[in-house]
CSV table of C-alpha atoms in Angstrom, one decimal:
chain,number,residue,atom,x,y,z
A,1,MET,CA,121.4,93.5,131.2
A,2,GLU,CA,119.0,95.3,128.9
A,3,GLU,CA,121.8,96.9,126.9
A,4,LYS,CA,123.2,93.4,126.3
A,5,VAL,CA,120.0,92.4,124.5
A,6,ARG,CA,120.4,95.1,121.9
A,7,ASN,CA,124.2,94.4,121.7
A,8,THR,CA,123.5,90.8,121.0
A,9,THR,CA,121.2,91.8,118.1
A,10,GLU,CA,123.8,94.1,116.7
A,11,HIS,CA,126.5,91.4,117.0
A,12,PHE,CA,124.2,88.9,115.3
A,13,GLU,CA,123.6,91.3,112.4
A,14,GLU,CA,127.3,92.1,112.1
A,15,THR,CA,128.4,88.5,112.0
A,16,TYR,CA,125.5,86.8,110.2
A,17,LEU,CA,123.8,89.2,107.8
A,18,ALA,CA,125.0,89.4,104.2
A,19,ALA,CA,127.3,92.2,103.2
A,20,CYS,CA,124.5,93.9,101.2
A,21,ALA,CA,122.1,93.7,104.1
A,22,GLN,CA,121.2,96.8,106.2
A,23,GLN,CA,122.5,96.6,109.8
A,24,SER,CA,120.4,98.5,112.3
A,25,LYS,CA,123.4,100.2,113.9
A,26,TYR,CA,124.1,101.9,110.6
A,27,THR,CA,120.6,103.4,110.3
A,28,ARG,CA,120.5,107.0,109.0
A,29,GLY,CA,118.3,107.6,112.1
A,30,ARG,CA,115.0,109.3,112.8
A,31,ARG,CA,113.9,112.8,111.9
A,32,ILE,CA,113.7,113.6,115.6
A,33,GLU,CA,116.5,112.1,117.6
A,34,GLU,CA,115.4,109.8,120.4
A,35,GLU,CA,117.0,108.0,123.4
A,36,VAL,CA,118.3,104.6,122.3
A,37,CYS,CA,116.3,101.5,123.4
A,38,HIS,CA,118.6,99.0,125.1
A,39,VAL,CA,116.3,96.0,124.3
A,40,ARG,CA,115.1,96.5,120.7
A,41,SER,CA,117.0,97.6,117.6
A,42,PRO,CA,115.7,100.7,115.7
A,43,TYR,CA,113.9,98.5,113.2
A,44,GLN,CA,112.3,96.4,115.9
A,45,ARG,CA,111.0,99.5,117.5
A,46,ASP,CA,109.6,100.7,114.1
A,47,ARG,CA,107.8,97.4,113.6
A,48,ASP,CA,106.2,97.6,117.1
A,49,ARG,CA,105.1,101.2,116.6
A,50,ILE,CA,103.4,100.2,113.3
A,51,ILE,CA,101.6,97.1,114.8
A,52,HIS,CA,100.2,99.2,117.7
A,53,CYS,CA,99.1,102.2,115.6
A,54,GLU,CA,95.5,103.1,114.8
A,55,PHE,CA,96.0,103.0,111.0
A,56,PHE,CA,97.3,99.5,111.1
A,57,ARG,CA,94.2,98.3,112.9
A,58,LYS,CA,92.0,100.1,110.3
A,59,LEU,CA,93.5,97.9,107.6
A,60,LYS,CA,91.2,95.1,108.6
A,61,GLY,CA,88.2,97.1,107.4
A,62,LYS,CA,89.7,98.2,104.0
A,63,THR,CA,89.1,96.5,100.7
A,64,GLN,CA,91.9,94.5,99.0
A,65,VAL,CA,90.0,93.8,95.7
A,66,PHE,CA,86.4,92.8,96.4
A,67,ILE,CA,84.2,95.2,98.2
A,68,VAL,CA,81.4,92.6,98.4
A,69,LYS,CA,81.4,91.2,102.0
A,70,ASN,CA,82.9,87.7,102.4
A,71,ASP,CA,84.9,86.8,105.4
A,72,SER,CA,87.2,84.5,103.4
A,73,PHE,CA,88.3,87.3,101.0
A,74,ARG,CA,91.5,89.2,101.8
A,75,THR,CA,91.4,92.6,103.3
A,76,ARG,CA,94.2,95.1,103.2
A,77,LEU,CA,95.3,93.8,106.6
A,78,THR,CA,95.6,90.1,105.6
A,79,HIS,CA,97.4,91.2,102.4
A,80,THR,CA,99.9,93.1,104.6
A,81,LEU,CA,100.5,90.1,106.8
A,82,GLU,CA,101.0,87.9,103.8
A,83,VAL,CA,103.5,90.3,102.3
A,84,SER,CA,105.4,90.3,105.6
A,85,GLN,CA,105.4,86.5,105.9
A,86,ILE,CA,106.7,85.9,102.4
A,87,ALA,CA,109.2,88.7,102.5
A,88,ARG,CA,110.6,87.5,105.8
A,89,THR,CA,111.0,84.0,104.5
A,90,ILE,CA,113.1,85.2,101.6
A,91,ALA,CA,115.0,87.6,103.7
A,92,ARG,CA,116.1,84.9,106.1
A,93,ALA,CA,117.3,82.7,103.2
A,94,LEU,CA,119.3,85.7,101.7
A,95,ARG,CA,120.5,86.7,105.1
A,96,LEU,CA,118.9,90.2,104.9
A,97,ASN,CA,117.6,92.1,107.9
A,98,GLU,CA,114.3,90.5,108.8
A,99,ASP,CA,113.4,93.2,111.3
A,100,LEU,CA,113.7,95.9,108.6
A,101,VAL,CA,111.8,93.8,106.1
A,102,GLU,CA,109.0,93.2,108.5
A,103,ALA,CA,108.7,96.9,109.5
A,104,ILE,CA,108.5,98.0,105.8
A,105,ALA,CA,106.0,95.3,104.9
A,106,LEU,CA,103.7,96.0,107.8
A,107,GLY,CA,103.7,99.7,107.1
A,108,HIS,CA,103.6,99.8,103.3
A,109,ASP,CA,99.8,100.1,103.0
A,110,LEU,CA,98.9,102.2,106.0
A,111,GLY,CA,97.8,105.1,103.7
A,112,HIS,CA,95.4,103.0,101.6
A,113,THR,CA,91.9,104.4,101.3
A,114,CYS,CA,88.5,102.8,101.8
A,115,PHE,CA,87.5,100.7,98.8
A,116,GLY,CA,91.0,99.9,97.8
A,117,HIS,CA,92.4,101.3,94.6
A,118,SER,CA,89.0,102.6,93.6
A,119,GLY,CA,89.1,105.0,96.5
A,120,GLU,CA,92.6,105.9,95.6
A,121,GLU,CA,91.8,106.7,92.0
A,122,VAL,CA,88.8,108.9,93.0
A,123,LEU,CA,90.9,111.0,95.4
A,124,ASP,CA,93.6,111.3,92.9
A,125,GLY,CA,91.1,112.6,90.3
A,126,ILE,CA,89.6,115.1,92.8
A,127,VAL,CA,92.8,116.7,94.1
A,128,GLY,CA,95.1,116.0,91.2
A,129,SER,CA,97.7,113.9,93.1
A,130,PHE,CA,97.0,111.1,95.5
A,131,GLN,CA,99.1,107.9,95.8
A,132,HIS,CA,98.7,105.5,98.6
A,133,ASN,CA,102.4,105.1,99.1
A,134,GLN,CA,102.8,108.8,99.7
A,135,GLN,CA,99.8,108.8,102.0
A,136,SER,CA,101.4,105.9,103.9
A,137,LEU,CA,104.4,108.1,104.5
A,138,ARG,CA,102.2,110.9,105.6
A,139,VAL,CA,100.5,108.6,108.0
A,140,VAL,CA,103.7,107.6,109.8
A,141,ASP,CA,105.2,111.1,109.6
A,142,PHE,CA,102.2,113.1,110.6
A,143,LEU,CA,98.7,111.6,110.9
A,144,GLU,CA,99.4,109.0,113.6
A,145,ARG,CA,99.5,110.0,117.3
A,146,GLY,CA,97.4,113.1,116.8
A,147,GLY,CA,99.9,114.8,114.5
A,148,LYS,CA,103.1,113.6,116.0
A,149,GLY,CA,103.7,110.7,113.7
A,150,LEU,CA,105.6,107.5,114.5
A,151,ASN,CA,109.1,109.0,113.9
A,152,LEU,CA,110.3,106.0,112.1
A,153,THR,CA,113.8,105.4,110.8
A,154,TYR,CA,114.9,106.6,107.4
A,155,GLU,CA,115.2,103.1,105.9
A,156,VAL,CA,111.7,102.1,106.9
A,157,ARG,CA,110.2,105.4,105.6
A,158,ASP,CA,112.1,105.0,102.4
A,159,GLY,CA,110.8,101.4,101.9
A,160,ILE,CA,107.2,102.5,102.6
A,161,LEU,CA,107.4,105.4,100.1
A,162,ASN,CA,109.1,103.4,97.3
A,163,HIS,CA,107.3,100.1,97.7
A,164,THR,CA,105.4,100.9,94.5
A,165,GLY,CA,105.8,103.2,91.5
A,166,GLU,CA,109.1,104.2,89.9
A,167,GLY,CA,111.0,104.9,93.1
A,168,ILE,CA,113.8,102.5,94.0
A,169,PRO,CA,114.3,101.7,97.7
A,170,VAL,CA,117.8,102.4,99.1
A,171,THR,CA,118.0,99.0,100.9
A,172,MET,CA,117.9,95.5,99.7
A,173,GLU,CA,115.2,94.9,102.3
A,174,GLY,CA,113.0,97.7,100.7
A,175,LYS,CA,113.6,96.2,97.2
A,176,LEU,CA,112.5,92.8,98.4
A,177,VAL,CA,109.3,94.1,99.9
A,178,LYS,CA,108.6,96.0,96.6
A,179,LEU,CA,108.7,92.8,94.6
A,180,VAL,CA,107.0,90.6,97.2
A,181,ASP,CA,104.1,93.0,97.3
A,182,THR,CA,103.4,92.4,93.7
A,183,LEU,CA,103.7,88.7,93.6
A,184,THR,CA,101.7,88.4,96.8
A,185,TYR,CA,98.6,90.2,95.5
A,186,LEU,CA,98.7,88.4,92.2
A,187,CYS,CA,98.7,85.0,93.9
A,188,HIS,CA,96.1,85.7,96.5
A,189,ASP,CA,93.9,87.6,94.1
A,190,ILE,CA,93.7,84.5,92.0
A,191,GLN,CA,92.5,82.6,95.0
A,192,ASP,CA,89.9,85.2,96.0
A,193,SER,CA,88.7,85.6,92.4
A,194,ILE,CA,88.0,81.9,92.1
A,195,GLY,CA,86.2,82.0,95.5
A,196,ALA,CA,84.1,84.9,94.2
A,197,GLU,CA,83.2,82.8,91.1
A,198,ILE,CA,84.4,85.5,88.7
A,199,LEU,CA,87.3,83.4,87.6
A,200,ARG,CA,87.8,79.7,87.1
A,201,LYS,CA,91.2,78.0,87.2
A,202,GLU,CA,90.5,76.9,83.6
A,203,ASP,CA,90.5,80.6,82.6
A,204,ILE,CA,94.1,81.1,83.6
A,205,PRO,CA,96.4,80.6,80.6
A,206,GLU,CA,98.0,77.2,80.6
A,207,GLU,CA,101.5,78.7,80.1
A,208,ILE,CA,101.2,80.6,83.3
A,209,LEU,CA,100.0,77.5,85.3
A,210,GLU,CA,102.8,75.4,83.8
A,211,VAL,CA,105.4,77.8,85.2
A,212,LEU,CA,103.8,78.7,88.6
A,213,GLY,CA,101.7,75.7,89.5
A,214,ASN,CA,98.1,74.8,90.0
A,215,THR,CA,97.5,75.9,93.6
A,216,HIS,CA,98.0,79.0,95.6
A,217,SER,CA,100.7,77.5,97.7
A,218,GLN,CA,102.6,76.2,94.7
A,219,ARG,CA,102.5,79.6,93.0
A,220,VAL,CA,103.9,81.4,96.1
A,221,ASN,CA,106.5,78.7,96.6
A,222,THR,CA,107.6,78.9,93.0
A,223,PHE,CA,108.1,82.7,93.2
A,224,VAL,CA,109.9,82.4,96.6
A,225,GLN,CA,112.3,79.7,95.5
A,226,ASP,CA,113.1,81.5,92.2
A,227,ILE,CA,113.9,84.8,94.0
A,228,ILE,CA,116.2,83.1,96.5
A,229,LYS,CA,118.0,81.1,93.8
A,230,GLU,CA,118.4,83.9,91.3
A,231,THR,CA,119.4,86.6,93.8
A,232,SER,CA,121.9,84.3,95.5
A,233,LYS,CA,123.5,83.4,92.2
A,234,LYS,CA,123.7,87.0,90.9
A,235,LEU,CA,125.3,88.2,94.2
A,236,LYS,CA,127.9,85.4,94.1
A,237,GLU,CA,128.7,86.4,90.5
A,238,GLY,CA,129.4,90.0,91.7
A,239,ALA,CA,126.2,91.6,90.4
A,240,GLU,CA,124.9,94.9,91.8
A,241,PRO,CA,123.0,94.3,95.0
A,242,ASN,CA,119.4,93.8,94.0
A,243,ILE,CA,116.5,91.3,94.1
A,244,TYR,CA,116.5,89.1,91.1
A,245,GLN,CA,114.1,86.8,89.2
A,246,ALA,CA,114.8,84.5,86.4
A,247,GLU,CA,113.8,86.0,83.1
A,248,LYS,CA,111.1,83.4,82.5
A,249,MET,CA,109.7,84.0,86.0
A,250,TYR,CA,109.6,87.7,85.5
A,251,ASP,CA,107.9,87.4,82.1
A,252,THR,CA,105.3,85.0,83.6
A,253,MET,CA,104.6,87.3,86.5
A,254,MET,CA,104.0,90.2,84.1
A,255,ARG,CA,101.8,88.0,81.9
A,256,LEU,CA,99.8,87.0,85.0
A,257,ARG,CA,99.5,90.7,86.0
A,258,SER,CA,98.1,91.6,82.5
A,259,PHE,CA,95.7,88.7,82.7
A,260,MET,CA,94.4,89.7,86.2
A,261,PHE,CA,93.9,93.3,85.1
A,262,THR,CA,91.9,92.2,82.1
A,263,LYS,CA,89.8,89.5,83.7
A,264,VAL,CA,89.5,90.7,87.4
A,265,TYR,CA,90.6,94.2,88.3
A,266,ASN,CA,88.9,95.7,85.2
A,267,GLY,CA,86.3,93.0,85.1
A,268,GLU,CA,82.5,93.4,85.4
A,269,LEU,CA,82.2,92.9,89.1
A,270,CYS,CA,85.1,95.1,90.1
A,271,LEU,CA,84.0,97.9,87.7
A,272,ARG,CA,80.4,97.7,89.0
A,273,GLU,CA,81.6,97.9,92.6
A,274,LYS,CA,84.0,100.6,91.7
A,275,GLU,CA,81.2,102.8,90.3
A,276,LYS,CA,79.4,102.6,93.7
A,277,ALA,CA,82.6,103.3,95.6
A,278,THR,CA,83.4,106.3,93.3
A,279,TYR,CA,79.9,107.8,94.0
A,280,ILE,CA,80.3,107.5,97.7
A,281,VAL,CA,83.8,109.0,97.9
A,282,LYS,CA,82.9,111.9,95.6
A,283,PHE,CA,79.8,112.6,97.6
A,284,LEU,CA,81.7,112.6,100.9
A,285,PHE,CA,84.4,114.9,99.6
A,286,ASP,CA,81.8,117.4,98.2
A,287,TYR,CA,79.7,117.2,101.4
A,288,PHE,CA,82.7,118.0,103.7
A,289,MET,CA,83.8,120.8,101.4
A,290,GLU,CA,80.5,122.4,102.2
A,291,ARG,CA,80.3,121.3,105.8
A,292,PRO,CA,83.8,120.8,107.2
A,293,GLN,CA,82.5,121.2,110.7
A,294,ASP,CA,80.8,117.8,110.4
A,295,MET,CA,84.2,116.1,110.4
A,296,PRO,CA,85.6,114.8,113.7
A,297,VAL,CA,87.3,117.5,115.8
A,298,ARG,CA,90.8,116.1,115.2
A,299,TYR,CA,90.4,116.7,111.5
A,300,PHE,CA,88.4,119.9,111.6
A,301,ASN,CA,91.3,121.4,113.7
A,302,MET,CA,93.7,120.5,111.0
A,303,ILE,CA,92.1,122.7,108.3
A,304,GLU,CA,93.9,126.0,109.3
A,305,LYS,CA,97.3,124.4,108.9
A,306,GLU,CA,96.7,121.8,106.2
A,307,GLY,CA,94.0,123.4,104.1
A,308,ILE,CA,90.5,122.1,103.7
A,309,GLU,CA,91.1,119.8,100.6
A,310,ARG,CA,94.1,118.1,102.2
A,311,THR,CA,92.3,117.6,105.5
A,312,ILE,CA,89.2,116.1,103.8
A,313,VAL,CA,91.4,113.7,101.8
A,314,ASP,CA,93.2,112.6,105.0
A,315,TYR,CA,89.8,112.0,106.7
A,316,ILE,CA,88.3,110.0,103.8
A,317,ALA,CA,91.5,108.0,103.2
A,318,ALA,CA,91.5,107.0,106.9
A,319,CYS,CA,88.0,105.7,106.7
A,320,THR,CA,87.3,101.9,106.5
A,321,ASP,CA,84.8,100.7,103.9
A,322,ASP,CA,82.1,100.6,106.6
A,323,ASP,CA,83.0,104.0,107.9
A,324,ALA,CA,82.5,105.5,104.5
A,325,ILE,CA,79.3,103.6,103.8
A,326,LYS,CA,77.8,104.6,107.2
A,327,LEU,CA,78.8,108.2,106.7
A,328,PHE,CA,77.1,108.2,103.3
A,329,GLN,CA,74.0,106.6,104.8
A,330,ARG,CA,73.7,109.2,107.6
A,331,LYS,CA,74.0,112.1,105.2
A,332,VAL,CA,71.5,111.0,102.6
A,333,ILE,CA,69.0,108.7,104.4
A,334,PRO,CA,66.4,110.3,106.6
A,335,SER,CA,66.5,109.2,110.3
A,336,PRO,CA,63.7,109.6,112.9
A,337,LYS,CA,66.4,110.6,115.5
C-alpha cells in the first residue's frame, strides 16, 4: 500500500508535468545512497528535511532588510515562505514539479547570516570569500545534523547553490526559484520600507507603478502573470527551456531594483544599522579568534578538521540577530554574575 503512494506520485509526474519539468524518478540522486521511501518522492523528502532542520527554524530570527525590531517586517523566514508560495503558484501553472520548487525555495537562504546582507558582507571581507548561497549548500551538506548534513538530492542542492549569482540552475524549477527570489524581495521590501516610513509610495517612479501596480498584491500578481504568459508562449514556440519575462517587465524589474538600492538598501537607515551590525560581527570574529574555547562545544570540536577561521565563520553565520547581540553584550558589558 505504501509503495503505491509513491508510484501514484511518479505516475502523476509522468503524465501531467511538462516535458521540461524534472521528474523525481529521474533525480541524479544523493551523495550518499539511501533506501527508497515508499510514501514520499525524493523531493518531498528533501522538503520535509529542510522544514524540520535547525537552520530553517533560525531564519525567523534573521534580518531580511531592517534590523530595527518590528513584528510586521519580513524576516528571512517569512521571505522564504513567500518565495515558496509564489514559485509554487507559477510552477503549477507551467506544470513544473512543485515539490522540487518548494524544496529549493525553502532551502535557498539557510546559510544567510545574522543581520542579513550586512553580516554576509562583513564575513566576506574578513575571510575573502563568503556568499550565503555557498553557505546554504554547506549547511545542508555538512553543518546540519551535527556534521552529517541533510543528504539532499542533486537537483535541490543545485537549485540552492545557484539561486543567486552567475550560476545557472540545471532544472527549470531551479531557474524559477532564482527569478522569484528577486521579484519577491523587491515587492515585499517596498511594503516594509513604506511601513518603516523611509519610503513613500509617491517616491516610487510613476513609470514603475504604471507597469506593476499601486499595491503589493498587484505588483506580485503582475510579475506572476507575466512569467506564466511569457514562459508558456516561448515554450510553445520551441524556445530553449527557461523562465521568461516580457522585455518591458524585465526592464521594469531592473529599474525597480536600482531604485531600491539607491533609496533603501543603501539608504540612511540601512547604512546606519549596517555600521552597527558590522561592528558586532567584526568584534565577535576577533574575539573568538583569540578565545575559540568560548564557542559552543559542537563548533570548538570542528576546529581541528575545518580550521579556526572557517569554524568561527560557520558559528557567526548560524547566529540569529539576537544571538549575535547577546553574545556581544556578554563579552563587553560587565555582569555582577
